[in-house]
Amino acid sequence: MTDAPDITDETPPAAPISALLEAASHAALPVLRGVRDDQLERPTPCAEYDVRALLNHLFHVVVAFRSLAAKKDADFSHTPDRLGAYGARWPDRFAEEAARLAEAWAAPGAEEGLSGGMQLPARTVGAMVLLDLTVHTWDVARATGQAYAPAAECLPELRALVARMAPTARKMNVFAEPVPVPPGASDLDVLLAETGRDPHWAG
């Protein structure tokens, strides 16, 4: 009689990217809905963006990565002014686009193979938009004086992504050099620091 296999050390299956995107969107929307018109010109932790430009960038990423989920190319050469186009309804439109993003990544085969013109593993590409949604929401929250609690289930995926991608991202000037954090720093603070952000940025 053989012993029963010990399954206690098995790694649990990774959550679908679509579920993580849905969780990240739910965490982001209260922050985005809390942005006032008089805050749109404020600087953000992304030095090249004010709040308006960063929101338009995040909007564009959420829309474009739907195409990548379908193994199509996406155009990042121009960022439309969706805040200008949608006016006061832009938070509702963002919520709609974020829901469509999660649906796109839930489609059969979305996480398999290579994704679009990036020619990267599809799950890595899905994690990239998850990173933007999480980190840029923090950027907006810091710029507008709001609290932000990211979806905790997303952080392990994002830490693993940044560990893999950071050297290349720094060479491409997508990430700055990592920022030191004290022992015991939160998972979010460590993630932010690894992307070159100061977790205590105050404008």
Coordinates of N, CA, C and O in Angstrom, one line a residue, residues 115-200:
S115 N 1.0 37.4 -27.7 CA -0.1 38.4 -27.8 C 0.3 39.5 -28.7 O 1.2 40.3 -28.4
G116 N -0.4 39.7 -29.8 CA -0.3 40.9 -30.7 C 1.1 41.1 -31.1 O 2.0 40.3 -31.1
G117 N 1.4 42.4 -31.5 CA 2.7 42.8 -32.1 C 3.8 42.7 -31.0 O 4.9 42.8 -31.4
M118 N 3.4 42.7 -29.8 CA 4.5 42.6 -28.7 C 5.3 41.3 -28.8 O 6.4 41.3 -28.3
Q119 N 4.6 40.3 -29.2 CA 5.3 39.0 -29.3 C 5.8 38.6 -27.9 O 7.0 38.1 -27.8
L120 N 5.0 38.8 -26.9 CA 5.3 38.3 -25.6 C 4.3 37.3 -25.1 O 3.2 37.3 -25.7
P121 N 4.6 36.5 -24.1 CA 3.5 35.6 -23.7 C 2.3 36.3 -23.3 O 2.3 37.4 -22.6
A122 N 1.1 35.8 -23.7 CA -0.1 36.5 -23.5 C -0.4 36.9 -22.0 O -0.8 38.0 -21.7
R123 N -0.1 36.0 -21.1 CA -0.3 36.3 -19.7 C 0.6 37.4 -19.2 O 0.1 38.3 -18.4
T124 N 1.8 37.5 -19.7 CA 2.7 38.6 -19.4 C 2.1 39.9 -19.8 O 2.1 40.9 -19.1
V125 N 1.5 39.9 -21.0 CA 0.9 41.1 -21.6 C -0.3 41.5 -20.7 O -0.6 42.7 -20.4
G126 N -1.1 40.5 -20.3 CA -2.3 40.8 -19.5 C -1.8 41.4 -18.1 O -2.5 42.3 -17.6
A127 N -0.7 40.9 -17.6 CA -0.2 41.4 -16.4 C 0.3 42.8 -16.5 O 0.3 43.6 -15.6
M128 N 0.8 43.2 -17.7 CA 1.3 44.5 -18.0 C 0.2 45.6 -17.8 O 0.3 46.6 -17.2
V129 N -1.0 45.3 -18.4 CA -2.1 46.2 -18.2 C -2.6 46.2 -16.8 O -3.0 47.2 -16.3
L130 N -2.5 45.1 -16.1 CA -2.9 45.0 -14.7 C -1.9 45.9 -13.9 O -2.4 46.6 -13.0
L131 N -0.7 45.9 -14.3 CA 0.3 46.8 -13.6 C 0.0 48.3 -13.8 O -0.1 49.1 -12.9
D132 N -0.3 48.6 -15.0 CA -0.7 50.0 -15.3 C -1.9 50.4 -14.5 O -2.0 51.5 -13.9
L133 N -2.9 49.6 -14.5 CA -4.2 49.9 -13.8 C -4.0 50.1 -12.3 O -4.5 51.0 -11.7
T134 N -3.1 49.3 -11.8 CA -2.8 49.4 -10.3 C -1.9 50.5 -10.0 O -2.2 51.4 -9.1
V135 N -0.8 50.7 -10.7 CA 0.2 51.7 -10.3 C -0.3 53.1 -10.7 O -0.1 54.0 -9.9
H136 N -0.9 53.2 -11.9 CA -1.4 54.5 -12.3 C -2.5 55.0 -11.4 O -2.7 56.2 -11.2
T137 N -3.3 54.1 -10.9 CA -4.4 54.5 -10.0 C -3.7 55.1 -8.7 O -4.2 56.1 -8.1
W138 N -2.6 54.4 -8.2 CA -1.9 55.0 -7.1 C -1.4 56.4 -7.5 O -1.5 57.3 -6.6
D139 N -0.8 56.5 -8.7 CA -0.3 57.9 -9.1 C -1.4 58.9 -9.0 O -1.2 60.0 -8.5
V140 N -2.6 58.6 -9.5 CA -3.7 59.5 -9.4 C -4.2 59.8 -8.0 O -4.4 61.0 -7.6
A141 N -4.2 58.8 -7.2 CA -4.6 58.9 -5.8 C -3.6 59.9 -5.1 O -4.0 60.8 -4.4
R142 N -2.3 59.7 -5.3 CA -1.3 60.5 -4.6 C -1.4 62.0 -5.1 O -1.3 62.9 -4.4
A143 N -1.7 62.1 -6.4 CA -1.8 63.5 -7.0 C -3.0 64.2 -6.5 O -3.0 65.5 -6.5
T144 N -4.1 63.5 -6.2 CA -5.3 64.2 -5.8 C -5.7 64.0 -4.4 O -6.8 64.4 -3.9
G145 N -4.7 63.5 -3.6 CA -4.9 63.4 -2.1 C -6.0 62.4 -1.7 O -6.6 62.6 -0.7
Q146 N -6.1 61.3 -2.4 CA -7.0 60.3 -2.0 C -6.4 59.0 -1.5 O -5.2 58.8 -1.8
A147 N -7.1 58.3 -0.7 CA -6.7 57.0 -0.2 C -6.8 56.0 -1.3 O -7.7 56.1 -2.2
Y148 N -6.0 55.0 -1.4 CA -6.1 53.9 -2.4 C -5.6 52.6 -1.8 O -4.5 52.5 -1.2
A149 N -6.5 51.6 -1.8 CA -6.1 50.3 -1.4 C -6.2 49.3 -2.6 O -7.4 49.1 -3.1
P150 N -5.1 48.9 -3.2 CA -5.2 48.0 -4.4 C -5.8 46.7 -4.0 O -5.9 46.3 -2.9
A151 N -6.2 46.0 -5.1 CA -6.7 44.6 -4.9 C -5.5 43.7 -4.4 O -4.6 43.5 -5.2
A152 N -5.6 43.2 -3.2 CA -4.4 42.5 -2.7 C -4.1 41.3 -3.5 O -2.9 40.9 -3.6
E153 N -5.1 40.6 -4.1 CA -4.8 39.4 -4.9 C -3.9 39.7 -6.1 O -3.4 38.8 -6.8
C154 N -3.9 41.0 -6.5 CA -3.1 41.4 -7.7 C -1.6 41.5 -7.4 O -0.8 41.4 -8.4
L155 N -1.3 41.8 -6.2 CA 0.1 42.2 -5.9 C 1.1 41.1 -6.2 O 2.2 41.3 -6.7
P156 N 0.9 39.8 -5.8 CA 1.9 38.8 -6.1 C 2.2 38.6 -7.6 O 3.3 38.5 -8.1
E157 N 1.1 38.7 -8.4 CA 1.3 38.7 -9.9 C 2.2 39.9 -10.4 O 3.1 39.7 -11.2
L158 N 1.9 41.0 -9.8 CA 2.6 42.2 -10.2 C 4.1 42.2 -9.8 O 5.0 42.7 -10.5
R159 N 4.3 41.7 -8.6 CA 5.7 41.6 -8.1 C 6.5 40.7 -9.0 O 7.7 41.0 -9.3
A160 N 5.9 39.6 -9.4 CA 6.6 38.6 -10.2 C 6.8 39.2 -11.6 O 7.9 39.1 -12.2
L161 N 5.9 40.0 -12.1 CA 6.0 40.6 -13.4 C 7.2 41.6 -13.4 O 8.1 41.6 -14.3
V162 N 7.2 42.5 -12.4 CA 8.2 43.5 -12.3 C 9.6 42.9 -12.1 O 10.6 43.4 -12.7
A163 N 9.7 41.8 -11.3 CA 11.0 41.1 -11.2 C 11.5 40.6 -12.5 O 12.7 40.7 -12.7
R164 N 10.6 40.2 -13.4 CA 11.1 39.7 -14.7 C 11.4 40.8 -15.6 O 12.3 40.7 -16.4
M165 N 10.6 41.9 -15.6 CA 10.6 42.9 -16.7 C 11.4 44.1 -16.3 O 11.8 44.9 -17.2
A166 N 11.7 44.3 -15.0 CA 12.3 45.6 -14.6 C 13.6 45.9 -15.3 O 13.8 47.1 -15.7
P167 N 14.6 45.0 -15.5 CA 15.8 45.3 -16.1 C 15.6 45.9 -17.5 O 16.2 46.9 -17.9
T168 N 14.8 45.2 -18.3 CA 14.5 45.7 -19.7 C 13.7 47.1 -19.6 O 14.0 48.0 -20.4
A169 N 12.8 47.2 -18.7 CA 12.0 48.4 -18.5 C 12.9 49.6 -18.2 O 12.6 50.7 -18.6
R170 N 13.9 49.3 -17.4 CA 14.8 50.4 -17.0 C 15.6 50.9 -18.2 O 15.9 52.0 -18.4
K171 N 16.1 49.9 -19.0 CA 16.9 50.2 -20.2 C 16.0 51.0 -21.2 O 16.6 51.9 -21.9
M172 N 14.7 50.8 -21.2 CA 13.8 51.5 -22.1 C 13.2 52.8 -21.5 O 12.4 53.5 -22.1
N173 N 13.7 53.1 -20.3 CA 13.3 54.3 -19.5 C 11.8 54.3 -19.2 O 11.1 55.3 -19.0
V174 N 11.2 53.0 -19.1 CA 9.8 52.9 -18.7 C 9.8 52.9 -17.1 O 8.9 53.5 -16.6
F175 N 10.8 52.3 -16.5 CA 10.9 52.4 -15.0 C 12.2 53.2 -14.7 O 13.2 53.2 -15.5
A176 N 12.1 53.9 -13.6 CA 13.3 54.6 -13.1 C 14.1 53.6 -12.2 O 13.6 52.4 -12.0
E177 N 15.2 54.0 -11.7 CA 16.0 53.1 -10.8 C 15.2 52.8 -9.6 O 14.4 53.7 -9.1
P178 N 15.3 51.7 -9.0 CA 14.5 51.3 -7.8 C 14.8 52.3 -6.6 O 15.9 52.8 -6.5
V179 N 13.8 52.5 -5.8 CA 13.9 53.4 -4.7 C 14.0 52.5 -3.4 O 13.3 51.5 -3.3
P180 N 14.9 52.8 -2.5 CA 15.1 52.0 -1.3 C 13.8 52.1 -0.4 O 13.2 53.2 -0.3
V181 N 13.4 51.0 0.2 CA 12.3 51.0 1.1 C 12.7 50.3 2.4 O 13.6 49.5 2.4
P182 N 12.2 50.7 3.5 CA 12.6 50.2 4.8 C 12.1 48.7 5.0 O 11.1 48.3 4.3
P183 N 12.8 48.0 5.9 CA 12.3 46.6 6.2 C 10.8 46.7 6.7 O 10.4 47.6 7.4
G184 N 10.0 45.7 6.2 CA 8.6 45.7 6.7 C 7.7 46.5 5.8 O 6.5 46.7 6.1
A185 N 8.2 47.1 4.7 CA 7.4 47.9 3.8 C 6.3 47.0 3.3 O 6.4 45.8 3.1
S186 N 5.1 47.7 3.0 CA 4.0 46.9 2.4 C 4.3 46.4 1.0 O 5.2 46.9 0.3
D187 N 3.6 45.4 0.6 CA 3.8 44.9 -0.7 C 3.6 46.0 -1.8 O 4.3 46.0 -2.8
L188 N 2.6 46.9 -1.6 CA 2.4 47.9 -2.5 C 3.6 48.9 -2.6 O 4.0 49.2 -3.7
D189 N 4.1 49.2 -1.4 CA 5.3 50.1 -1.4 C 6.5 49.5 -2.1 O 7.2 50.2 -2.8
V190 N 6.7 48.2 -1.9 CA 7.8 47.5 -2.5 C 7.6 47.5 -4.0 O 8.5 47.8 -4.8
L191 N 6.4 47.2 -4.5 CA 6.1 47.2 -5.9 C 6.3 48.6 -6.5 O 7.0 48.7 -7.5
L192 N 5.8 49.7 -5.8 CA 6.1 51.0 -6.3 C 7.5 51.3 -6.4 O 8.0 51.9 -7.4
A193 N 8.3 51.0 -5.4 CA 9.7 51.3 -5.4 C 10.5 50.6 -6.5 O 11.4 51.1 -7.1
E194 N 10.0 49.3 -6.8 CA 10.7 48.6 -7.8 C 10.4 49.2 -9.2 O 11.2 49.0 -10.1
T195 N 9.4 50.0 -9.4 CA 9.1 50.7 -10.6 C 9.8 52.0 -10.6 O 9.6 52.8 -11.6
G196 N 10.5 52.4 -9.6 CA 11.2 53.7 -9.5 C 10.4 54.8 -8.9 O 10.8 55.9 -8.9
R197 N 9.2 54.4 -8.2 CA 8.4 55.5 -7.6 C 8.8 55.6 -6.1 O 9.1 54.6 -5.5
D198 N 8.7 56.8 -5.6 CA 8.8 57.0 -4.2 C 7.5 56.8 -3.5 O 6.5 57.5 -3.8
P199 N 7.3 55.7 -2.7 CA 6.0 55.5 -2.1 C 5.4 56.6 -1.3 O 4.2 56.7 -1.0
H200 N 6.3 57.6 -0.9 CA 5.9 58.7 -0.1 C 5.8 60.0 -0.9 O 5.9 61.1 -0.3

